[in-house]
Amino acid sequence: MAQHFFIAVFAPEGWPSSVAPEYGRYQLWDTIQQVTFFVNTVISKQAVMKFHGVGDPNKTPAEATALEMGRGLLATIVCMVVATPHFTDLYRALPRIFRMSSEVINAVGHFIEILAAIFTQVVSFLYLGPALCLIAGTMSGAVRSVILQHFAKGGTLPPGKDPDFGDISLKESNQDKAGKIVGLCVGVALLLGFIGIGSGVKAL
């Protein structure tokens, strides 16, 4: 019963014959990547909260809100550069390269978020981190669509039945959510048990 529920939630309908043979191996490593991504997110988020003024009585919620909205606006404008038709063609032609590149860019973005909390006088760090993370997310989303289409078309289906792209995309989303849950739990455990939670200088 539990196994049937697990397959129904996380595996595409008709799995494994409905998708390409390499689907399982790819999703295994993709899920591992999701777990490590969200562990990193928890750690970098504490740094983000620090430069937003959490724990500093001299900072106000209005200042933190304005800063975050400004960072988000700039990041959104910058990430539109990698969502043009030219880049879309590149994603279709070179999905492996851009899949790896998006994760490297994302890791660098989170690292810069941590540096922004340490070197608060470097204003560029405040805006570069979220811009890189959003660029990475845009690239990753586009490339994932290309990869999932490949998996769907590589399966063996009964005559007259077309690949269910919606179902495969849904199961991909479910797998990502499971990786997020595990990653956040591990990240919070590290934060509580090893990194520590406090205020001011002790928060990092």
mmCIF file of C-alpha atoms in Angstrom:
data_model
loop_
_atom_site.group_PDB
_atom_site.id
_atom_site.type_symbol
_atom_site.label_atom_id
_atom_site.label_comp_id
_atom_site.label_asym_id
_atom_site.label_seq_id
_atom_site.Cartn_x
_atom_site.Cartn_y
_atom_site.Cartn_z
ATOM 1 C CA MET A 1 0.000 0.000 0.000
ATOM 2 C CA ALA A 2 2.749 2.460 0.974
ATOM 3 C CA GLN A 3 4.796 1.524 -2.080
ATOM 4 C CA HIS A 4 1.795 2.032 -4.372
ATOM 5 C CA PHE A 5 1.142 5.477 -2.849
ATOM 6 C CA PHE A 6 4.822 6.437 -3.193
ATOM 7 C CA ILE A 7 4.898 5.479 -6.877
ATOM 8 C CA ALA A 8 1.580 7.227 -7.551
ATOM 9 C CA VAL A 9 2.857 10.487 -6.030
ATOM 10 C CA PHE A 10 6.436 10.566 -7.336
ATOM 11 C CA ALA A 11 6.593 8.414 -10.494
ATOM 12 C CA PRO A 12 5.015 9.303 -13.863
ATOM 13 C CA GLU A 13 2.007 7.259 -14.912
ATOM 14 C CA GLY A 14 3.161 4.040 -16.560
ATOM 15 C CA TRP A 15 6.644 4.266 -15.063
ATOM 16 C CA PRO A 16 9.192 2.942 -15.948
ATOM 17 C CA SER A 17 8.150 2.207 -19.545
ATOM 18 C CA SER A 18 6.455 5.585 -20.067
ATOM 19 C CA VAL A 19 9.737 7.526 -19.824
ATOM 20 C CA ALA A 20 13.275 7.187 -21.158
ATOM 21 C CA PRO A 21 15.501 4.569 -19.442
ATOM 22 C CA GLU A 22 17.808 7.222 -17.951
ATOM 23 C CA TYR A 23 14.917 8.979 -16.176
ATOM 24 C CA GLY A 24 15.415 7.222 -12.825
ATOM 25 C CA ARG A 25 19.136 7.912 -12.667
ATOM 26 C CA TYR A 26 18.645 11.575 -13.539
ATOM 27 C CA GLN A 27 15.902 12.058 -10.948
ATOM 28 C CA LEU A 28 17.999 10.415 -8.237
ATOM 29 C CA TRP A 29 20.803 12.926 -8.691
ATOM 30 C CA ASP A 30 18.338 15.769 -9.201
ATOM 31 C CA THR A 31 16.698 14.970 -5.850
ATOM 32 C CA ILE A 32 20.092 14.847 -4.120
ATOM 33 C CA GLN A 33 20.831 18.252 -5.632
ATOM 34 C CA GLN A 34 17.508 19.576 -4.305
ATOM 35 C CA VAL A 35 18.321 18.375 -0.784
ATOM 36 C CA THR A 36 21.755 20.051 -0.764
ATOM 37 C CA PHE A 37 20.278 23.201 -2.318
ATOM 38 C CA PHE A 38 17.805 23.695 0.502
ATOM 39 C CA VAL A 39 20.398 22.903 3.177
ATOM 40 C CA ASN A 40 22.421 25.740 1.680
ATOM 41 C CA THR A 41 19.300 27.910 1.535
ATOM 42 C CA VAL A 42 18.717 27.611 5.295
ATOM 43 C CA ILE A 43 22.285 28.651 6.052
ATOM 44 C CA SER A 44 22.297 31.579 3.629
ATOM 45 C CA LYS A 45 18.845 32.690 4.812
ATOM 46 C CA GLN A 46 20.222 33.338 8.292
ATOM 47 C CA ALA A 47 22.805 35.636 6.716
ATOM 48 C CA VAL A 48 20.059 37.385 4.736
ATOM 49 C CA MET A 49 18.092 38.000 7.929
ATOM 50 C CA LYS A 50 21.197 39.488 9.543
ATOM 51 C CA PHE A 51 21.770 42.191 6.942
ATOM 52 C CA HIS A 52 18.038 42.909 6.958
ATOM 53 C CA GLY A 53 18.555 43.981 10.559
ATOM 54 C CA VAL A 54 17.126 41.065 12.537
ATOM 55 C CA GLY A 55 18.573 41.398 16.040
ATOM 56 C CA ASP A 56 19.619 45.027 15.488
ATOM 57 C CA PRO A 57 17.424 47.452 17.492
ATOM 58 C CA ASN A 58 18.501 50.307 15.214
ATOM 59 C CA LYS A 59 16.854 48.753 12.140
ATOM 60 C CA THR A 60 13.149 49.057 11.290
ATOM 61 C CA PRO A 61 10.786 46.714 9.402
ATOM 62 C CA ALA A 62 10.238 49.442 6.811
ATOM 63 C CA GLU A 63 13.963 49.585 6.030
ATOM 64 C CA ALA A 64 14.145 45.800 5.694
ATOM 65 C CA THR A 65 11.095 45.749 3.425
ATOM 66 C CA ALA A 66 12.444 48.508 1.184
ATOM 67 C CA LEU A 67 15.799 46.763 0.905
ATOM 68 C CA GLU A 68 14.251 43.405 0.028
ATOM 69 C CA MET A 69 11.893 44.921 -2.549
ATOM 70 C CA GLY A 70 14.758 46.814 -4.147
ATOM 71 C CA ARG A 71 16.870 43.664 -4.302
ATOM 72 C CA GLY A 72 13.987 41.699 -5.788
ATOM 73 C CA LEU A 73 13.194 44.365 -8.397
ATOM 74 C CA LEU A 74 16.775 44.575 -9.621
ATOM 75 C CA ALA A 75 17.109 40.782 -9.701
ATOM 76 C CA THR A 76 13.892 40.456 -11.746
ATOM 77 C CA ILE A 77 15.065 43.008 -14.308
ATOM 78 C CA VAL A 78 18.458 41.330 -14.655
ATOM 79 C CA CYS A 79 17.057 37.801 -15.000
ATOM 80 C CA MET A 80 14.905 38.874 -17.969
ATOM 81 C CA VAL A 81 18.135 38.968 -19.967
ATOM 82 C CA VAL A 82 18.393 35.165 -19.809
ATOM 83 C CA ALA A 83 14.741 34.652 -20.758
ATOM 84 C CA THR A 84 15.011 35.976 -24.320
ATOM 85 C CA PRO A 85 14.317 33.849 -27.435
ATOM 86 C CA HIS A 86 18.053 33.612 -28.112
ATOM 87 C CA PHE A 87 18.690 31.981 -24.749
ATOM 88 C CA THR A 88 15.657 29.718 -25.207
ATOM 89 C CA ASP A 89 17.267 28.323 -28.355
ATOM 90 C CA LEU A 90 20.495 27.764 -26.452
ATOM 91 C CA TYR A 91 18.660 25.895 -23.688
ATOM 92 C CA ARG A 92 17.212 23.503 -26.267
ATOM 93 C CA ALA A 93 20.581 22.985 -27.941
ATOM 94 C CA LEU A 94 22.758 22.691 -24.809
ATOM 95 C CA PRO A 95 20.556 21.491 -21.897
ATOM 96 C CA ARG A 96 23.358 19.681 -20.040
ATOM 97 C CA ILE A 97 25.665 22.690 -19.999
ATOM 98 C CA PHE A 98 22.972 25.098 -18.842
ATOM 99 C CA ARG A 99 21.608 22.648 -16.253
ATOM 100 C CA MET A 100 25.022 22.467 -14.615
ATOM 101 C CA SER A 101 25.677 26.179 -15.093
ATOM 102 C CA SER A 102 22.423 27.120 -13.362
ATOM 103 C CA GLU A 103 23.366 25.151 -10.243
ATOM 104 C CA VAL A 104 26.863 26.653 -10.131
ATOM 105 C CA ILE A 105 25.433 30.172 -10.506
ATOM 106 C CA ASN A 106 22.874 29.453 -7.798
ATOM 107 C CA ALA A 107 25.545 28.216 -5.368
ATOM 108 C CA VAL A 108 27.621 31.335 -6.036
ATOM 109 C CA GLY A 109 24.543 33.486 -5.438
ATOM 110 C CA HIS A 110 23.906 31.932 -2.025
ATOM 111 C CA PHE A 111 27.586 32.299 -1.113
ATOM 112 C CA ILE A 112 27.450 35.995 -1.988
ATOM 113 C CA GLU A 113 24.359 36.334 0.232
ATOM 114 C CA ILE A 114 26.467 35.037 3.118
ATOM 115 C CA LEU A 115 29.318 37.398 2.203
ATOM 116 C CA ALA A 116 26.843 40.303 2.169
ATOM 117 C CA ALA A 117 26.087 39.684 5.847
ATOM 118 C CA ILE A 118 29.778 39.591 6.702
ATOM 119 C CA PHE A 119 30.974 42.491 4.540
ATOM 120 C CA THR A 120 28.025 44.834 4.990
ATOM 121 C CA GLN A 121 29.976 47.773 3.577
ATOM 122 C CA VAL A 122 30.147 46.124 0.125
ATOM 123 C CA VAL A 123 26.817 47.283 -1.316
ATOM 124 C CA SER A 124 27.180 45.248 -4.520
ATOM 125 C CA PHE A 125 26.965 42.013 -2.510
ATOM 126 C CA LEU A 126 23.474 43.014 -1.324
ATOM 127 C CA TYR A 127 22.137 43.040 -4.875
ATOM 128 C CA LEU A 128 24.343 40.543 -6.693
ATOM 129 C CA GLY A 129 23.302 37.515 -4.611
ATOM 130 C CA PRO A 130 19.546 37.548 -5.363
ATOM 131 C CA ALA A 131 20.200 38.487 -9.000
ATOM 132 C CA LEU A 132 22.381 35.414 -9.494
ATOM 133 C CA CYS A 133 19.887 33.149 -7.703
ATOM 134 C CA LEU A 134 17.009 34.389 -9.848
ATOM 135 C CA ILE A 135 19.037 34.040 -13.047
ATOM 136 C CA ALA A 136 19.862 30.475 -12.033
ATOM 137 C CA GLY A 137 16.216 29.721 -11.301
ATOM 138 C CA THR A 138 15.122 31.050 -14.694
ATOM 139 C CA MET A 139 17.754 29.008 -16.523
ATOM 140 C CA SER A 140 17.019 25.885 -14.501
ATOM 141 C CA GLY A 141 13.269 26.083 -15.131
ATOM 142 C CA ALA A 142 13.716 26.422 -18.884
ATOM 143 C CA VAL A 143 16.276 23.627 -19.133
ATOM 144 C CA ARG A 144 14.213 21.301 -16.938
ATOM 145 C CA SER A 145 11.330 21.631 -19.392
ATOM 146 C CA VAL A 146 13.608 20.582 -22.248
ATOM 147 C CA ILE A 147 14.947 17.622 -20.257
ATOM 148 C CA LEU A 148 11.481 16.437 -19.207
ATOM 149 C CA GLN A 149 10.295 16.552 -22.818
ATOM 150 C CA HIS A 150 13.233 14.322 -23.725
ATOM 151 C CA PHE A 151 12.282 11.818 -21.018
ATOM 152 C CA ALA A 152 8.635 11.838 -22.103
ATOM 153 C CA LYS A 153 9.435 11.249 -25.760
ATOM 154 C CA GLY A 154 11.945 8.502 -24.916
ATOM 155 C CA GLY A 155 9.379 6.203 -23.306
ATOM 156 C CA THR A 156 7.529 3.234 -24.760
ATOM 157 C CA LEU A 157 3.773 3.794 -24.913
ATOM 158 C CA PRO A 158 0.887 1.815 -26.435
ATOM 159 C CA PRO A 159 0.102 2.712 -30.069
ATOM 160 C CA GLY A 160 -1.922 5.901 -30.333
ATOM 161 C CA LYS A 161 -1.114 7.156 -26.840
ATOM 162 C CA ASP A 162 0.869 10.392 -26.543
ATOM 163 C CA PRO A 163 3.282 11.255 -23.698
ATOM 164 C CA ASP A 164 1.584 12.931 -20.730
ATOM 165 C CA PHE A 165 3.827 15.973 -20.282
ATOM 166 C CA GLY A 166 1.587 17.383 -17.571
ATOM 167 C CA ASP A 167 1.822 14.263 -15.415
ATOM 168 C CA ILE A 168 5.598 14.039 -15.806
ATOM 169 C CA SER A 169 5.953 17.726 -14.871
ATOM 170 C CA LEU A 170 3.695 17.225 -11.834
ATOM 171 C CA LYS A 171 5.742 14.268 -10.591
ATOM 172 C CA GLU A 172 8.923 16.293 -11.102
ATOM 173 C CA SER A 173 7.402 18.998 -8.911
ATOM 174 C CA ASN A 174 6.491 16.425 -6.243
ATOM 175 C CA GLN A 175 10.039 15.090 -6.227
ATOM 176 C CA ASP A 176 11.389 18.606 -5.798
ATOM 177 C CA LYS A 177 9.022 19.211 -2.880
ATOM 178 C CA ALA A 178 10.211 16.024 -1.189
ATOM 179 C CA GLY A 179 13.822 17.113 -1.638
ATOM 180 C CA LYS A 180 12.925 20.524 -0.229
ATOM 181 C CA ILE A 181 11.361 18.995 2.890
ATOM 182 C CA VAL A 182 14.425 16.824 3.566
ATOM 183 C CA GLY A 183 16.847 19.647 2.801
ATOM 184 C CA LEU A 184 15.087 22.153 5.049
ATOM 185 C CA CYS A 185 14.956 19.641 7.905
ATOM 186 C CA VAL A 186 18.685 18.943 7.582
ATOM 187 C CA GLY A 187 19.455 22.665 7.296
ATOM 188 C CA VAL A 188 17.428 23.558 10.384
ATOM 189 C CA ALA A 189 19.084 20.703 12.311
ATOM 190 C CA LEU A 190 22.508 22.073 11.348
ATOM 191 C CA LEU A 191 21.419 25.577 12.303
ATOM 192 C CA LEU A 192 20.195 24.459 15.724
ATOM 193 C CA GLY A 193 22.856 21.871 16.511
ATOM 194 C CA PHE A 194 26.080 23.179 15.017
ATOM 195 C CA ILE A 195 25.851 26.726 13.633
ATOM 196 C CA GLY A 196 23.739 28.188 16.421
ATOM 197 C CA ILE A 197 20.991 30.787 16.531
ATOM 198 C CA GLY A 198 21.474 34.072 18.276
ATOM 199 C CA SER A 199 21.537 37.786 17.643
ATOM 200 C CA GLY A 200 24.061 40.250 16.450
ATOM 201 C CA VAL A 201 27.564 38.869 15.977
ATOM 202 C CA LYS A 202 26.624 35.512 17.521
ATOM 203 C CA ALA A 203 24.055 34.813 14.802
ATOM 204 C CA LEU A 204 26.744 33.597 12.375
#
